[in-house]
XYZ file of C-alpha atoms in Angstrom:
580
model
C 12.000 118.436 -63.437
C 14.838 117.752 -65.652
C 17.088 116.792 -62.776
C 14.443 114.506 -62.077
C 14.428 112.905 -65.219
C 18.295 112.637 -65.745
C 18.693 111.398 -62.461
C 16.376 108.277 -63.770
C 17.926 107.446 -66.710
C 21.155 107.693 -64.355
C 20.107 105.232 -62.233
C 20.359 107.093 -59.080
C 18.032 106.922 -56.566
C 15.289 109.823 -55.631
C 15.131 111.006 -52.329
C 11.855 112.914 -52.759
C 9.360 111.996 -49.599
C 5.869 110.771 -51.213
C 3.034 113.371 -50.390
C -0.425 112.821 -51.491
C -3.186 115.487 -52.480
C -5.147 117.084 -49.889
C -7.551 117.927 -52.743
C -10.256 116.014 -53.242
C -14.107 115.025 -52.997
C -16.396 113.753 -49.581
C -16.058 110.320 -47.953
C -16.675 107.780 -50.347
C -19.846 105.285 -50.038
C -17.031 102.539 -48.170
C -16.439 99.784 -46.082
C -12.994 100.259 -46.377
C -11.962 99.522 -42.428
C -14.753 96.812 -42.095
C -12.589 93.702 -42.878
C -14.911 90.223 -44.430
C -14.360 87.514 -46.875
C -17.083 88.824 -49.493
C -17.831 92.479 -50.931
C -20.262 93.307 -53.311
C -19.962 97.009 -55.081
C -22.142 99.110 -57.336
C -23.434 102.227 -58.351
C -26.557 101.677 -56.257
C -27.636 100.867 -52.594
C -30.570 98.435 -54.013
C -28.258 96.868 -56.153
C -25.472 95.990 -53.964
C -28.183 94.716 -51.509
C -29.434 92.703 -53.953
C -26.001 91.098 -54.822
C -24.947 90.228 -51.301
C -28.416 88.739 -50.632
C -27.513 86.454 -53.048
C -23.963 85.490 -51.898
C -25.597 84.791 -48.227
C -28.175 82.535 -49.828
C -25.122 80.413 -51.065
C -24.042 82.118 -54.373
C -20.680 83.068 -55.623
C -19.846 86.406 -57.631
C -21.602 85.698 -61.093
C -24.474 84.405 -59.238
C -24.314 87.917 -57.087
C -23.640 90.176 -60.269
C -26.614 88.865 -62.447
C -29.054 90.173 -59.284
C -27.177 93.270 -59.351
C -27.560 94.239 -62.878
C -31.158 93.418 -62.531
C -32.215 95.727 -60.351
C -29.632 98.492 -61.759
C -31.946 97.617 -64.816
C -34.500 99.295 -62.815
C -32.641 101.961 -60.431
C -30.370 103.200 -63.064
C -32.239 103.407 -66.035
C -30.121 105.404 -67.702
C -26.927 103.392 -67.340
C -27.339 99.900 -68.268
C -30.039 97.578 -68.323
C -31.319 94.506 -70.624
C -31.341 96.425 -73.889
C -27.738 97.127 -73.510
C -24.299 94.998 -73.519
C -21.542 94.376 -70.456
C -18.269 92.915 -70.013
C -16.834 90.672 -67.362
C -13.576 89.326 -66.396
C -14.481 86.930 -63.629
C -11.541 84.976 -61.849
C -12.576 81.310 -60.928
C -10.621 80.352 -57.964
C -11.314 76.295 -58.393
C -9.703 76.490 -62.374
C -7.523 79.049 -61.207
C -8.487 80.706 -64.955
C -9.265 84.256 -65.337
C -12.102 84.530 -68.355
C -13.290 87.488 -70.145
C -16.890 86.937 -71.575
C -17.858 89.703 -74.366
C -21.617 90.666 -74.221
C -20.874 93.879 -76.515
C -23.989 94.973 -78.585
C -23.597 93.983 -82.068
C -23.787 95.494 -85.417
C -27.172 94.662 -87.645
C -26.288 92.854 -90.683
C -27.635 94.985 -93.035
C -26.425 98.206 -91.755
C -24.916 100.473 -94.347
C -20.982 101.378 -93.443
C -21.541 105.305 -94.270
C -24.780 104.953 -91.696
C -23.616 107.989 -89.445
C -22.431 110.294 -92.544
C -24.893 112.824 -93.875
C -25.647 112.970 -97.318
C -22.426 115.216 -98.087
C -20.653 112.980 -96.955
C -19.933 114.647 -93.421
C -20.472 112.799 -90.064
C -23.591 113.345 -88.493
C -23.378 115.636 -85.035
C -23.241 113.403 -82.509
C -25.624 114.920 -79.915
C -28.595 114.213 -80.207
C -28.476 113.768 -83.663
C -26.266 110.316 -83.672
C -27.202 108.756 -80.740
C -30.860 109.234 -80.519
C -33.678 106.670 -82.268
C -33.128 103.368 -84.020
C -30.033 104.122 -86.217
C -28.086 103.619 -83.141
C -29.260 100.772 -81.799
C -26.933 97.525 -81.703
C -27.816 94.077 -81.179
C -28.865 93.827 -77.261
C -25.520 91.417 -75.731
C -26.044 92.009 -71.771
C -29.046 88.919 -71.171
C -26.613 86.389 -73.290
C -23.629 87.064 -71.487
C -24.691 86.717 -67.839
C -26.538 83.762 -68.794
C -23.497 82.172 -70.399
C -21.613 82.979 -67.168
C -23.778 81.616 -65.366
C -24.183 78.317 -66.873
C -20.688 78.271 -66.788
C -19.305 79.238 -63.659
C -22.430 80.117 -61.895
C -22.054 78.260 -58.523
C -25.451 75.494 -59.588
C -26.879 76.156 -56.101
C -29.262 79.239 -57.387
C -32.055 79.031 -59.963
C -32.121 81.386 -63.005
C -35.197 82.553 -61.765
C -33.774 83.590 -58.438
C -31.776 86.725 -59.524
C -35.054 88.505 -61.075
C -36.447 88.377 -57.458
C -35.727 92.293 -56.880
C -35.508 94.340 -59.992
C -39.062 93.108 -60.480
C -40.218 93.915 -56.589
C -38.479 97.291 -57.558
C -39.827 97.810 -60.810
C -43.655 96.676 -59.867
C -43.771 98.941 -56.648
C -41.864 101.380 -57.426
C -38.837 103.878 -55.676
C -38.019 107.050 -55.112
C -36.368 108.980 -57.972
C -32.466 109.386 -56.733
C -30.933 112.993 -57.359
C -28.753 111.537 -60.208
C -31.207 109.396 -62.130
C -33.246 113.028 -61.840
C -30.827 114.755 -63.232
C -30.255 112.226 -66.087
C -34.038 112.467 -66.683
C -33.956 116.257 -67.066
C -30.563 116.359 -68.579
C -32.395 114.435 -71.473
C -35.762 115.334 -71.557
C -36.160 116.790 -74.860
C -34.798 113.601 -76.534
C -36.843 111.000 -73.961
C -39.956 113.423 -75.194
C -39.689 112.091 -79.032
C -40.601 108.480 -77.500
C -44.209 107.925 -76.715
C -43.117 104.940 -74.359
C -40.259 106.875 -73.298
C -42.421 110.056 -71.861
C -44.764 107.803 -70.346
C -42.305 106.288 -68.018
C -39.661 109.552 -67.125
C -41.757 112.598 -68.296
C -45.371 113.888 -66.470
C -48.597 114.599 -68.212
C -47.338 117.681 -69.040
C -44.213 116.308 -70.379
C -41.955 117.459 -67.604
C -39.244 115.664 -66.354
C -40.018 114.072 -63.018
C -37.913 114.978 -59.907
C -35.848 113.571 -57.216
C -38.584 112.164 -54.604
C -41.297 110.888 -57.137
C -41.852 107.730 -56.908
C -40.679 105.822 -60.203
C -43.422 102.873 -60.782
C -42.316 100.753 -64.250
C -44.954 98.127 -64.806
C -44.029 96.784 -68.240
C -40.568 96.585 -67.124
C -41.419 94.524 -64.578
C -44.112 92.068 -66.889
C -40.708 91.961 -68.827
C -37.936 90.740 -66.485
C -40.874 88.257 -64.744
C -40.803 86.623 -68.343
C -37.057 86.315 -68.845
C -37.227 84.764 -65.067
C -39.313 82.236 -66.652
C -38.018 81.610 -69.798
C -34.022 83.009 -69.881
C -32.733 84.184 -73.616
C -35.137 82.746 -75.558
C -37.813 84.832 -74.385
C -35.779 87.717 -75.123
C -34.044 86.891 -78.359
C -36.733 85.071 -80.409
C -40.143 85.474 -78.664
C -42.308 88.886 -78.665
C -39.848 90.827 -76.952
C -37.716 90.399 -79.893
C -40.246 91.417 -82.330
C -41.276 94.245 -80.105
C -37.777 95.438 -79.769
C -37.327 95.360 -84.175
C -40.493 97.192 -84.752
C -39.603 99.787 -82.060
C -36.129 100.234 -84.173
C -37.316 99.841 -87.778
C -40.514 101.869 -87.022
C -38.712 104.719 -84.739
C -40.277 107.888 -85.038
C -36.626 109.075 -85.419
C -33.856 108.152 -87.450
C -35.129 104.677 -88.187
C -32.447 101.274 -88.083
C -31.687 98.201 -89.140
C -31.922 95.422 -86.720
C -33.984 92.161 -87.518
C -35.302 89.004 -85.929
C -32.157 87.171 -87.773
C -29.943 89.898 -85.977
C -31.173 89.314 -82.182
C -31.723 85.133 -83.133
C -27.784 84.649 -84.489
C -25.786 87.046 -81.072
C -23.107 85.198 -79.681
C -22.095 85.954 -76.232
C -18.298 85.053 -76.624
C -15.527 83.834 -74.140
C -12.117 85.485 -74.583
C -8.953 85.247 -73.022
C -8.064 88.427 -71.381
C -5.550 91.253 -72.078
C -3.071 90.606 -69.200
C 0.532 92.480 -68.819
C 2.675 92.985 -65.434
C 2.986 96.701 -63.495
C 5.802 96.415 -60.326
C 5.605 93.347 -60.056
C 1.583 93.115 -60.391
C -0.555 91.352 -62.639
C -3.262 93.191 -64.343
C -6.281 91.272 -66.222
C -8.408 93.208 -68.078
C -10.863 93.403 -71.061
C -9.211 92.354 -74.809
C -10.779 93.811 -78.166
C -13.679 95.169 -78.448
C -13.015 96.980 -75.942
C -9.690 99.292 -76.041
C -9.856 99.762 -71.965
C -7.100 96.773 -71.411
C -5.282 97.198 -73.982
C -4.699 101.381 -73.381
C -3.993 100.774 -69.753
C -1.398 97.989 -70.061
C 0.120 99.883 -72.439
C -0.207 103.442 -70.162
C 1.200 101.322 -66.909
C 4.387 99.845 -69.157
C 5.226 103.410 -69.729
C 5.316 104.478 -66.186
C 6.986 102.007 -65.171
C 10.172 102.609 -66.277
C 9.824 106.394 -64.259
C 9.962 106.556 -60.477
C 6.786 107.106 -60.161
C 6.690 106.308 -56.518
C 9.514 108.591 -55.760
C 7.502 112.134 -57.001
C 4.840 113.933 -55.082
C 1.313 113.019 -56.650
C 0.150 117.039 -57.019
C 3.639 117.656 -58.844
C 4.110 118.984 -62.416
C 6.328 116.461 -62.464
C 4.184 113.898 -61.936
C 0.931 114.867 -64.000
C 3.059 115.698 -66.818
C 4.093 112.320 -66.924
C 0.793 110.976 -66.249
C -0.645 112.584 -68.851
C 1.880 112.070 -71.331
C 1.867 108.587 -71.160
C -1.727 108.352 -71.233
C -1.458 110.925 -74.335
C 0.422 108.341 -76.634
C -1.200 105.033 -75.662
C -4.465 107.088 -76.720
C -3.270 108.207 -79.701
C -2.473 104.250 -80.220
C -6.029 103.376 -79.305
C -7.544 105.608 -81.791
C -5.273 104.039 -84.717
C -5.317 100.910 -84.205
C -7.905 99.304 -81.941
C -11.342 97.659 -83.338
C -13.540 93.950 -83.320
C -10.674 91.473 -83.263
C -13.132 89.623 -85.268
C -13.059 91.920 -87.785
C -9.270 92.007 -88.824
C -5.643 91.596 -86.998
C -4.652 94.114 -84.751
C -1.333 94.666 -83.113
C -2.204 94.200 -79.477
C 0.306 91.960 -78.866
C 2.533 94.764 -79.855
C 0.704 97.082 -78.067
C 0.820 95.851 -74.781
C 4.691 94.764 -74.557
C 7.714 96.288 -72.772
C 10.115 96.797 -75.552
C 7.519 98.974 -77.313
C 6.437 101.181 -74.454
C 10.176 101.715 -73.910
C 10.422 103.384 -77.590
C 7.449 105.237 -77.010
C 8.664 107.251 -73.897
C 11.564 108.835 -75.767
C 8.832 110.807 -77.298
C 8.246 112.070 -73.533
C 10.145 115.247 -73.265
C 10.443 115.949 -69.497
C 10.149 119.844 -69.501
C 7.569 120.457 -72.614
C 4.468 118.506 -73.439
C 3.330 117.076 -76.540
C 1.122 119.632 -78.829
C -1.496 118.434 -80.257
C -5.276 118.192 -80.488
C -7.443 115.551 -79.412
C -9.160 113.141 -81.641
C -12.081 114.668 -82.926
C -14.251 111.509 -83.544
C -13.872 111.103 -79.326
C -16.765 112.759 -77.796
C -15.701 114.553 -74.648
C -18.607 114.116 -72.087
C -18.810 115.771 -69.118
C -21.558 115.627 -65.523
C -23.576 112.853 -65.655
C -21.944 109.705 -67.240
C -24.213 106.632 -67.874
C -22.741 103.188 -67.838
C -22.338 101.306 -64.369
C -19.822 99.077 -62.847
C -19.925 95.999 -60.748
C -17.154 94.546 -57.913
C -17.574 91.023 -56.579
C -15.308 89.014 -54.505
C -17.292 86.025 -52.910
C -16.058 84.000 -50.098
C -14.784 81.477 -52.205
C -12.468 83.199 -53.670
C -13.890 83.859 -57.036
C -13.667 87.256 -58.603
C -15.171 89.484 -60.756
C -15.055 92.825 -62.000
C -17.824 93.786 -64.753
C -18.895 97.065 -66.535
C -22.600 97.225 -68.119
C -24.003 100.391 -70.492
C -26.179 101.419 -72.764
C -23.731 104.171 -73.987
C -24.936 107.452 -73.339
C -27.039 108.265 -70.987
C -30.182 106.932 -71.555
C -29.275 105.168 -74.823
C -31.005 105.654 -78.257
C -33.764 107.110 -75.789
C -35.917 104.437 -76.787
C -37.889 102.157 -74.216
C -39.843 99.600 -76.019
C -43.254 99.746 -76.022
C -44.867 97.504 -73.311
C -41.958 96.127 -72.575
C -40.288 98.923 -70.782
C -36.469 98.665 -71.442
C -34.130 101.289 -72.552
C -32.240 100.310 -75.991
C -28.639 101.288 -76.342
C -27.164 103.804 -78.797
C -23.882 101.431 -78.994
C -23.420 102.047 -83.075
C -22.379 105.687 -82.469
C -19.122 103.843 -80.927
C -18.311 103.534 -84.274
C -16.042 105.903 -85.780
C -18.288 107.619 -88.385
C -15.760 107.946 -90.984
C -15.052 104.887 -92.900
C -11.761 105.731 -93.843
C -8.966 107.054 -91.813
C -7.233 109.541 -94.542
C -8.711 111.975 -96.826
C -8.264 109.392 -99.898
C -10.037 106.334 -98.491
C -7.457 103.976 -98.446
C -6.577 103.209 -95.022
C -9.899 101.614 -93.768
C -11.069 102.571 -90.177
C -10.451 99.781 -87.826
C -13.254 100.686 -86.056
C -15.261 101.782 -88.851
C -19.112 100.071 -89.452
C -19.907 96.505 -90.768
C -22.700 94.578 -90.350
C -22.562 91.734 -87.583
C -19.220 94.132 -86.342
C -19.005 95.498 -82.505
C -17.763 98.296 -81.777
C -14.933 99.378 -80.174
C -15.018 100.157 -76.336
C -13.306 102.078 -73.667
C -15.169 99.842 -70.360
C -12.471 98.466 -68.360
C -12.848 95.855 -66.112
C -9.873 94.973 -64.242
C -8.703 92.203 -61.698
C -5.164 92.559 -60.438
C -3.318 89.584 -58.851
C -0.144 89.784 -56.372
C 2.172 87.079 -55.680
C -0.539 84.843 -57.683
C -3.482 85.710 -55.735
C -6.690 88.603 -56.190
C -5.336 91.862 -54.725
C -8.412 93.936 -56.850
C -11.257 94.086 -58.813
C -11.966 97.266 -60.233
C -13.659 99.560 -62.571
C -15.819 102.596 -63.649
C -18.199 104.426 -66.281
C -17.296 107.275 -67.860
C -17.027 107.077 -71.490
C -13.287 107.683 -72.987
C -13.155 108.930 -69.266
C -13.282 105.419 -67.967
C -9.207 103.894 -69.215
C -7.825 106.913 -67.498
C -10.162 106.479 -64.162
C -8.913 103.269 -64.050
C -5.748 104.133 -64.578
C -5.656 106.972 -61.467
C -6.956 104.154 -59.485
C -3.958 101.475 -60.245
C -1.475 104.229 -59.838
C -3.015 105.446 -56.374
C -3.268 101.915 -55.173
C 0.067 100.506 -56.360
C 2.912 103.787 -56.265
C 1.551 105.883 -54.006
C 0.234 103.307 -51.238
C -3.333 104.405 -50.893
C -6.077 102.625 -49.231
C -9.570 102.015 -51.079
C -11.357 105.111 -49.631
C -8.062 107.235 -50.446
C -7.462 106.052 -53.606
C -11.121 106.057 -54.630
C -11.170 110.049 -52.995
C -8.174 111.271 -54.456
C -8.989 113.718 -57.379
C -8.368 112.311 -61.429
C -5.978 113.387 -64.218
C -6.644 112.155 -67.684
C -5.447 112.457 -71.239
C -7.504 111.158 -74.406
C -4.609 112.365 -77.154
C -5.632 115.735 -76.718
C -5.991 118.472 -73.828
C -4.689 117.389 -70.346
C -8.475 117.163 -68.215
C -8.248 117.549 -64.809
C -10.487 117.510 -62.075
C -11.779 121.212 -60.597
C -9.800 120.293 -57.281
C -6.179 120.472 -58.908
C -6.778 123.687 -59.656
C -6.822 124.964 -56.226
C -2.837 124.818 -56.375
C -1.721 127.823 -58.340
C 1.655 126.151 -58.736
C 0.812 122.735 -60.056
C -1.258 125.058 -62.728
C 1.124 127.268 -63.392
C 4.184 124.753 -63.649
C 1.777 122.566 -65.729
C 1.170 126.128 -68.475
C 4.766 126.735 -68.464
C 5.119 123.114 -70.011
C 2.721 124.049 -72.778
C -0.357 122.006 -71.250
C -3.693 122.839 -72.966
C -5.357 122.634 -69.564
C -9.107 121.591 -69.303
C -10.902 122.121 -65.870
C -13.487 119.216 -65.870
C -16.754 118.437 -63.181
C -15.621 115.729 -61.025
C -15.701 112.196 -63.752
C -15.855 108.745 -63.218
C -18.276 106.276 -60.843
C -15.746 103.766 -59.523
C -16.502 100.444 -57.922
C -13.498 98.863 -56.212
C -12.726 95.555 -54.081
C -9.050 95.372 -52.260
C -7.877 92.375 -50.738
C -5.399 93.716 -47.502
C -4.545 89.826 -46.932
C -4.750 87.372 -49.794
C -3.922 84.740 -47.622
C -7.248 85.159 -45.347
C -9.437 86.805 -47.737
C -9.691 89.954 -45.756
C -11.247 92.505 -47.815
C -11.976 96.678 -48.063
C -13.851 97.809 -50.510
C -15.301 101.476 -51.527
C -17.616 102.995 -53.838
C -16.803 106.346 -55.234
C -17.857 109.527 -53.604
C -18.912 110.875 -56.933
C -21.422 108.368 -57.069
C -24.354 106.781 -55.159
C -23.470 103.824 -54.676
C -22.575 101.819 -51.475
C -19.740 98.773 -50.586
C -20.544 95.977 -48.849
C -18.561 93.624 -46.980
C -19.983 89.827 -45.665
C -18.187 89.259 -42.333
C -20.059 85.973 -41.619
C -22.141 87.676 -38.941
C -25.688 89.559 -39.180
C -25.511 92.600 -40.775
């Protein structure tokens, strides 16, 4: 490895042939070979039905992605849904503008900043005891934001009331239970059980979870997205929902909150200009502050760059110890300095530029990895992930790449009564502590304040190439989701892969702490082994990550491939102009 390395900063070319992984998972949920003009991807076969119904009937992708998120409202309710927040960064091919539009969950006003600290002063557990009932809850951003899109950049040729037209068929007559919702249910029984309106909808009479194959019937849910049909954020924000939503926080059987009718009236769904930087001659757009997800991968790809990446074998030590190293210190960045933008100055400017990532690879040693632990305020989740992501590319042109949660799966475990809607546990993205040292003087960037949001890891990403969409892409995941983004940009860009492949092709991640790798690495003993002898702290996770991803294979024609990730359920579809 060091000859590798010297040979770099030598200038000297590698002659090292590229080989790729053989590890890996099954065929991913693709249409990667079936070439179109649109693609629509999610984390569900409903919902990516829904969205291409949409585009045939004349729509274009924000149109396509409100539909989606609809019925993922109802298919995956422990993901994302209307009591939760999403971000999109939607390319509009007639402006030629890439937007981001910011429908985090906000902070109540009158939320105390030492909310997740016990009374010695010690930060509550986070599972359950952080996340579940109405101290978690944030200020519901997901209904503004799509409805600001849409009035926006929507395409005018589809009624508001046209995108509800599934999730509530869905929702009033009901599906069968998928194995991962199942396991989501069952995974978080005990806290869905503290919820009267929570049991009644996921748990039997006996309070049992119910299993793959039941059929899933959610009336009030249904009542609830006829009325936002009707009557768009209004209804949601001001009427009864609204005051149905604060009792069912302020009155929470568990760990009551804080939010009001002033909190839910006053959320701003905000436009932003994206976090943008260039990888090999590639231009990525992706999601500014409050989320950390652009930010962290700019800064991960500007690192790599200046290594010949393309020139080592993928399953290397070589390789993953870069990988991971680089992803190591842009974390440890993340963690310092990221928060609301709204809320203070932060250095992302800095962050993202070339001169700085060039100072911050002489801390990469080639033959002996950086020691340390990881952060201990990031939760390290593993299985079943919640959040959801969404891929459009309409035939227009337009596109969009959006990621929609509730945090952790299943949220606050909340629904509202008779309105049937999870509500997100988005506060516990806060950083518990206030204070960043032991004296209190270095305030948390990321710490709580009323009206705040808090900081994210989603990131949606478009990439252009020679001026043009050559990508949408993202994934859930958690603090999982910067680095599945980031094995995705480096499969597709250095090493050459195709959708399915690159979608396939097992992860490597880094959050400042323990290099986490997927179980398939570790069927070569001599990746391991080379990776030990570099002093890697070496954690074997389940496989991570439930990737959406649109590729253009001629920006010129609008030929697409597109693929949803094996590890998922969800399906890619591609509009060829013909009948399906």
């Amino acid at each position: 490895m060091k000859r590798i390395f010297q040979e770099f900063f030598l200038i000297l070319a590698l002659l090292i042939p590229v080989f790729f992984s053989s590890a890996g998972h099954g065929k991913a949920n693709t249409e990667t070979f079936r070439l179109g003009s649109a693609a629509v991807v999610s984390a569900n076969a409903m919902a990516t039905r829904a969205g291409m119904a949409v585009l045939k009937e004349g729509g274009n992708a924000i149109d396509a992605a409100i539909a989606v998120q609809m019925v993922l409202a109802v298919s995956e309710p422990q993901s994302s849904g209307i009591g939760g927040g999403c971000f999109l960064v939607y390319y509009d091919k007639k402006s030629n503008k890439v937007i981001a539009f910011d429908g985090r969950e906000a902070a109540p006003k009158t939320i105390p900043t030492d909310v997740f600290l016990d009374p010695q002063g010690q930060a509550i557990p986070f599972y359950p005891e952080r996340i579940t009932g109405g101290r978690s809850v944030g200020v519901p951003g997901c209904v503004k934001v799509l409805y600001k899109a849409w009035k926006n950049y929507g395409s005018g040729k589809i009624p508001w009331d046209r995108f509800f037209k599934e999730g509530i068929s869905l929702a009033e007559n009901g599906f069968p239970i998928s194995g991962r919702l199942a396991e989501a249910i069952q995974g978080e029984r005990a806290r869905l059980n503290l919820f009267p309106a929570s049991r009644q909808i996921f748990l039997d009479s006996r309070g049992e979870s119910k299993k793959q194959g039941d059929i899933l019937i959610q009336k009030d849910l249904a009542a609830t997205l006829r009325a936002l049909a009707a009557g768009g954020p209004p209804v949601f924000y001001e009427g009864d929902i609204a005051r149905d939503m604060v009792q069912a926080v302020r009155e929470a059987p568990v760990a009551p909150g804080f939010l009001s009718l002033e909190d839910l009236k006053k959320y701003r769904a905000v436009s932003r200009r994206p976090v943008s930087g260039v990888y090999r001659g590639l231009k990525i757009y992706s999601m500014p502050p409050p989320s950390s997800g652009g930010t962290t991968l700019i800064e991960t790809l500007n690192m790599l760059e200046l290594f010949p990446v393309d020139r080592m074998e993928r399953n290397s030590p070589e390789f993953v110890h870069l990988f991971s190293e680089a992803q190591k210190l842009a974390f440890a960045d993340r963690n310092r300095y990221l928060g609301d933008s709204d809320y203070g100055l932060l250095p992302v400017k800095a962050l993202i530029s070339k001169p700085l990532a060039a100072e911050r690879v002489k801390a990469i040693n080639p033959e002996q990895a950086i020691q340390g632990k990881a952060d201990p305020v990031v939760p390290v989740t593993l299985g079943n992930t919640s959040t959801s992501h969404i891929s459009i590319v309409d035939a227009a042109g337009n596109a969009l790449a959006m990621t929609t949660t509730i945090e952790h799966i299943f949220g606050s475990a909340m629904v509202v009564p008779r309105r049937g809607f999870v509500l997100n546990n988005e506060l516990t993205d806060f950083d518990a502590e206030p204070s960043l040292d032991a004296d209190k003087k270095i305030p948390a960037p990321n710490r709580v304040q009323g009206g705040k949001r808090p900081l994210s890891s989603m990131t949606p990403t478009l990439i252009f190439k020679d001026g043009s969409p050559y990508a949408s892409l993202g994934s859930p995941g958690g603090t999982q989701i910067i680095g599945t983004v980031l094995n995705l940009v480096v499969n597709l860009v250095d090493f050459k892969m195709n959708a399915e492949q690159a979608m396939k092709a097992p992860r490597i991640i880094n959050r400042n702490g323990p290099l986490e790798m997927e179980r398939d690495w570790f069927a070569d003993n001599v990746l391991i082994n080379g990776l030990k002898a570099m002093g890697h702290e070496i954690v074997m996770r389940e496989p991570f990550g439930n990737a959406q991803l649109v590729l253009f294979r001629d920006p010129k024609t609008n030929q697409l491939s597109a693929a949803s990730d094996p590890r998922g359920e969800g399906t890619a579809l591609i509009d060829t102009g013909g009948p399906e």
